XYZ file of C-alpha atoms in Angstrom:
342
model
C 43.210 35.953 11.813
C 45.790 38.729 11.356
C 43.213 40.985 9.675
C 40.802 40.394 12.591
C 43.483 41.271 15.184
C 44.408 44.484 13.364
C 40.739 45.412 13.078
C 40.206 44.899 16.845
C 43.352 46.902 17.653
C 42.175 49.829 15.518
C 38.770 49.782 17.211
C 40.368 49.900 20.710
C 42.880 52.568 19.700
C 40.140 54.731 18.201
C 37.981 54.376 21.303
C 40.888 55.343 23.573
C 41.739 58.386 21.502
C 38.129 59.538 21.498
C 37.638 59.099 25.272
C 40.923 60.695 26.325
C 40.356 63.939 28.291
C 41.103 67.200 26.567
C 43.593 69.264 28.603
C 44.078 72.982 28.104
C 47.199 73.884 26.170
C 48.389 76.419 28.750
C 49.453 74.002 31.511
C 52.237 74.631 34.026
C 53.591 72.096 36.521
C 55.992 73.181 39.250
C 57.502 71.880 42.459
C 57.526 73.943 45.629
C 59.384 73.699 48.875
C 62.238 74.884 51.017
C 65.290 73.603 52.845
C 66.581 75.246 56.036
C 69.746 74.395 57.971
C 71.082 76.213 60.998
C 73.096 76.165 64.212
C 71.447 77.492 67.355
C 72.230 78.104 71.000
C 69.306 78.235 73.409
C 69.676 79.505 76.976
C 66.732 79.145 79.373
C 66.565 81.280 82.508
C 67.592 79.309 85.614
C 67.853 76.182 83.506
C 69.886 74.582 80.743
C 71.803 75.971 77.795
C 72.097 73.880 74.649
C 73.760 74.164 71.254
C 72.858 72.027 68.275
C 72.534 71.825 64.505
C 69.084 71.539 62.941
C 67.418 71.133 59.565
C 63.897 71.045 58.221
C 62.110 71.322 54.922
C 58.942 71.296 52.900
C 58.152 69.735 49.557
C 55.191 69.782 47.224
C 53.912 70.297 43.718
C 51.335 72.334 41.856
C 49.624 72.113 38.483
C 47.782 74.965 36.824
C 45.884 75.275 33.550
C 44.094 78.171 31.879
C 40.898 77.842 29.892
C 39.516 81.097 28.583
C 39.199 83.578 31.433
C 39.556 80.920 34.134
C 42.652 79.375 35.703
C 42.568 76.197 37.790
C 45.443 75.460 40.182
C 45.941 72.302 42.237
C 48.457 72.729 45.066
C 49.763 70.433 47.761
C 52.793 70.183 50.022
C 54.058 68.466 53.151
C 56.261 69.275 56.116
C 59.542 67.355 56.398
C 60.739 68.333 59.857
C 63.668 66.245 61.019
C 63.238 64.193 64.169
C 64.598 66.182 67.139
C 65.599 62.968 68.876
C 69.342 62.624 68.300
C 69.078 58.824 68.607
C 66.811 58.594 65.576
C 67.392 59.426 61.924
C 63.697 59.317 61.123
C 61.739 62.218 59.678
C 58.169 63.095 60.429
C 56.333 64.065 57.215
C 53.083 65.906 57.795
C 50.541 66.839 55.147
C 50.108 70.611 54.999
C 48.003 72.105 52.220
C 45.903 70.240 49.654
C 43.682 72.632 47.735
C 42.266 73.532 44.331
C 41.674 77.133 43.253
C 39.405 78.304 40.448
C 39.914 81.972 39.590
C 39.587 84.739 37.034
C 40.393 88.453 37.153
C 37.655 89.187 39.687
C 37.131 86.160 41.920
C 39.149 83.280 43.403
C 37.422 80.214 44.871
C 39.540 77.766 46.876
C 38.386 74.497 48.401
C 40.557 72.120 50.390
C 43.015 71.715 53.231
C 44.660 75.106 53.830
C 45.903 77.669 56.346
C 44.226 80.899 55.219
C 44.637 82.931 58.395
C 46.973 85.792 59.309
C 47.502 89.480 58.505
C 50.940 90.170 60.052
C 53.045 92.884 58.427
C 56.768 93.616 58.612
C 59.546 91.034 59.103
C 60.785 91.621 55.547
C 64.213 90.123 56.314
C 63.112 87.459 58.804
C 63.906 84.408 56.716
C 65.100 81.902 59.313
C 63.115 79.739 61.760
C 64.297 81.720 64.802
C 62.754 85.134 64.185
C 59.304 85.106 65.702
C 56.314 87.341 66.163
C 52.795 86.876 67.417
C 51.589 86.072 63.888
C 48.359 87.966 64.456
C 45.268 86.299 63.081
C 46.777 82.807 63.208
C 45.733 81.827 66.733
C 42.558 79.901 65.966
C 42.463 77.422 68.822
C 42.334 74.156 66.917
C 44.914 73.722 64.179
C 46.922 75.733 61.660
C 45.782 73.697 58.664
C 42.186 72.542 58.229
C 39.478 72.254 55.562
C 38.089 75.525 54.222
C 36.106 77.142 51.447
C 37.526 80.547 50.502
C 35.827 83.042 48.215
C 38.046 85.990 47.366
C 36.807 89.155 45.682
C 39.998 90.437 44.082
C 38.758 93.901 43.114
C 37.639 94.538 46.694
C 40.469 92.749 48.511
C 37.971 90.771 50.596
C 37.993 87.020 51.302
C 35.124 85.112 52.903
C 36.209 82.064 54.939
C 34.104 79.028 55.837
C 35.483 75.988 57.647
C 33.698 72.730 58.446
C 35.810 70.168 60.269
C 35.423 67.061 62.360
C 38.220 66.336 64.821
C 38.281 62.704 65.912
C 41.652 62.152 67.590
C 41.467 60.502 70.991
C 38.257 59.784 72.870
C 37.528 63.155 74.525
C 38.459 65.648 71.771
C 35.956 64.440 69.177
C 33.877 67.381 67.960
C 32.498 69.197 64.940
C 33.774 72.714 64.329
C 32.353 75.534 62.218
C 34.491 78.531 61.322
C 33.361 81.733 59.633
C 35.487 84.746 58.898
C 36.323 87.751 56.785
C 39.774 88.850 55.680
C 40.539 92.173 54.023
C 43.818 93.251 52.486
C 44.751 96.218 50.320
C 47.393 98.872 49.763
C 46.825 102.593 49.861
C 49.934 104.311 48.577
C 52.659 103.565 51.104
C 50.233 101.861 53.526
C 49.707 98.071 53.470
C 46.576 97.173 55.458
C 45.263 93.813 56.597
C 42.200 93.137 58.781
C 40.698 89.806 59.796
C 37.772 88.647 61.918
C 37.311 84.944 62.740
C 34.607 83.203 64.732
C 34.404 79.493 65.478
C 32.254 77.162 67.528
C 32.427 73.453 68.251
C 29.805 70.873 69.161
C 30.021 67.303 70.412
C 27.553 64.781 68.986
C 25.584 63.230 71.844
C 25.822 59.788 70.266
C 29.543 60.029 69.538
C 32.563 59.356 71.716
C 33.259 63.002 72.586
C 32.629 64.415 76.046
C 29.127 65.915 76.131
C 29.026 69.158 78.161
C 32.834 69.118 78.208
C 35.279 71.814 77.132
C 34.724 71.263 73.388
C 30.939 70.932 73.578
C 29.820 74.493 72.906
C 33.311 75.992 72.888
C 33.450 79.410 71.206
C 36.355 81.400 69.839
C 36.582 84.805 68.180
C 39.505 86.967 67.098
C 40.033 90.381 65.550
C 43.449 91.003 63.995
C 45.006 94.061 62.386
C 48.259 94.490 60.498
C 49.477 97.840 59.170
C 52.711 98.338 57.251
C 54.107 101.684 56.126
C 56.870 102.015 53.527
C 59.056 104.968 54.512
C 61.197 104.393 51.415
C 62.126 101.600 49.024
C 64.424 100.086 51.664
C 62.831 101.173 54.929
C 59.498 100.367 56.543
C 57.652 100.056 59.840
C 54.737 97.830 60.837
C 52.231 97.472 63.676
C 50.398 94.213 64.391
C 47.530 93.736 66.843
C 45.175 90.951 67.864
C 42.471 90.488 70.466
C 40.924 87.042 70.891
C 38.672 85.242 73.325
C 37.926 81.562 73.905
C 35.226 80.181 76.184
C 34.959 76.463 76.889
C 31.621 74.689 76.848
C 31.766 73.577 80.477
C 29.226 75.204 82.780
C 30.462 78.453 84.328
C 33.649 78.569 82.228
C 35.456 81.918 82.205
C 36.503 83.487 78.926
C 40.228 83.194 78.169
C 41.156 86.572 76.659
C 44.417 87.431 74.907
C 45.751 90.718 73.544
C 48.918 90.986 71.418
C 50.751 94.024 70.042
C 54.078 94.330 68.249
C 56.196 96.767 66.252
C 58.601 95.928 63.410
C 61.271 97.959 61.664
C 62.753 96.766 58.359
C 65.887 98.295 56.839
C 67.447 97.252 53.557
C 71.237 97.519 53.564
C 71.606 96.674 49.875
C 69.575 95.084 47.092
C 70.339 91.681 48.644
C 70.558 92.259 52.403
C 68.790 93.900 55.312
C 67.750 93.719 58.952
C 64.404 93.321 60.724
C 63.954 94.443 64.329
C 60.827 93.599 66.296
C 59.385 93.862 69.797
C 56.047 92.706 71.142
C 53.958 92.281 74.273
C 51.018 90.011 75.003
C 48.664 89.653 77.952
C 46.376 86.819 79.031
C 43.271 87.246 81.202
C 41.634 83.924 82.050
C 39.477 85.187 84.894
C 41.982 84.526 87.683
C 43.481 87.061 90.051
C 46.506 87.910 87.931
C 47.094 88.438 84.240
C 49.798 86.572 82.380
C 52.311 88.517 80.293
C 54.691 87.643 77.470
C 57.288 89.615 75.522
C 59.530 89.028 72.531
C 62.513 90.929 71.142
C 63.872 90.071 67.700
C 66.828 90.988 65.543
C 67.449 89.238 62.211
C 69.964 89.916 59.419
C 69.733 88.205 56.042
C 71.774 88.322 52.840
C 70.927 86.755 49.489
C 73.785 84.759 47.927
C 72.789 82.988 44.730
C 69.695 80.912 45.518
C 70.398 80.884 49.275
C 69.441 83.290 52.043
C 72.177 83.493 54.677
C 70.860 84.716 58.003
C 71.677 85.355 61.652
C 69.045 85.897 64.359
C 68.682 86.867 68.000
C 65.436 86.154 69.864
C 64.636 86.829 73.524
C 61.281 85.832 75.021
C 59.800 86.104 78.510
C 56.654 84.769 80.160
C 55.283 85.598 83.606
C 52.086 84.562 85.397
C 51.783 84.856 89.187
C 48.797 82.488 89.247
C 50.918 79.579 88.063
C 54.275 80.809 89.433
C 55.517 81.070 85.850
C 58.581 83.258 85.399
C 60.660 82.145 82.439
C 62.953 83.647 79.863
C 64.624 82.146 76.808
C 67.383 83.560 74.630
C 68.162 82.038 71.244
C 71.067 82.935 68.975
C 71.262 81.190 65.599
C 72.699 81.379 62.107
C 71.980 79.358 58.997
C 70.855 79.141 55.385
C 67.548 78.840 53.568
C 66.688 77.914 49.987
C 63.122 78.266 48.731
C 61.777 76.997 45.416
């Protein structure tokens, strides 16, 4: 009996060892994330002024392995924003990126849940959550993170973007969306250039629960974004960001909603660990009505690296005006805090 048991054990053990997957020797596993804490005072024109403490974070992990000329990387993370309701201690985790990348020296292919958009330049010392720009190229009308296939040609600096998504929240927003785009990025001496073109369209299935001939049925969106950074010296640089986008709903006779954004940034390093970023921007909205809407932002951020933490202080002033809707608002935010990224 004992001999039979040992014989069976050896057979199972041998089978397990033979069928076990072979993993490349060059494997690296890391965690990724950040923690931000800050105190802010927000004053709204002709309204309230509040002061409070805040915190948020992100957490994730990645695993990469190299086999010959190819490297495979699996990456995922989630958003851990704290609940803004002071009566609740709950957090609201949200899945952000879940993607796998296969790449070599010439090409990178990524498939999964990701946020591949944006070509903004500047803001070198804007490390806190208060500094804010127009984030040109990131205004696709649906969501920041969705499912994409990305094919990047490293030698050229060009990435081809394809997105296929089905949105099924609610009963009227159900639709299928197709996104196509090109993103180019490269440096030419002291010039850092980024250009992006995105086009998307959505369609409602006639047998589904979406609204046929509604806003999402035949909705179209396109955007052209440009970011140019120029390094004056090792510690000084300027940047210009621009975007023009247009969205037209699928409803009959819908007017195009057109937006144009421009901003300038100036970055100045004060030491190897500290510096300031100053930014100003304007944006206009033309939705076919009698008057155009207008927005502005003015930013000033200082940051200083102390150990693993970035200590920062920020000032942000924004305005928005639209005579069609009697909108005339302004918000000023002053904040200071710390950030640790890993």
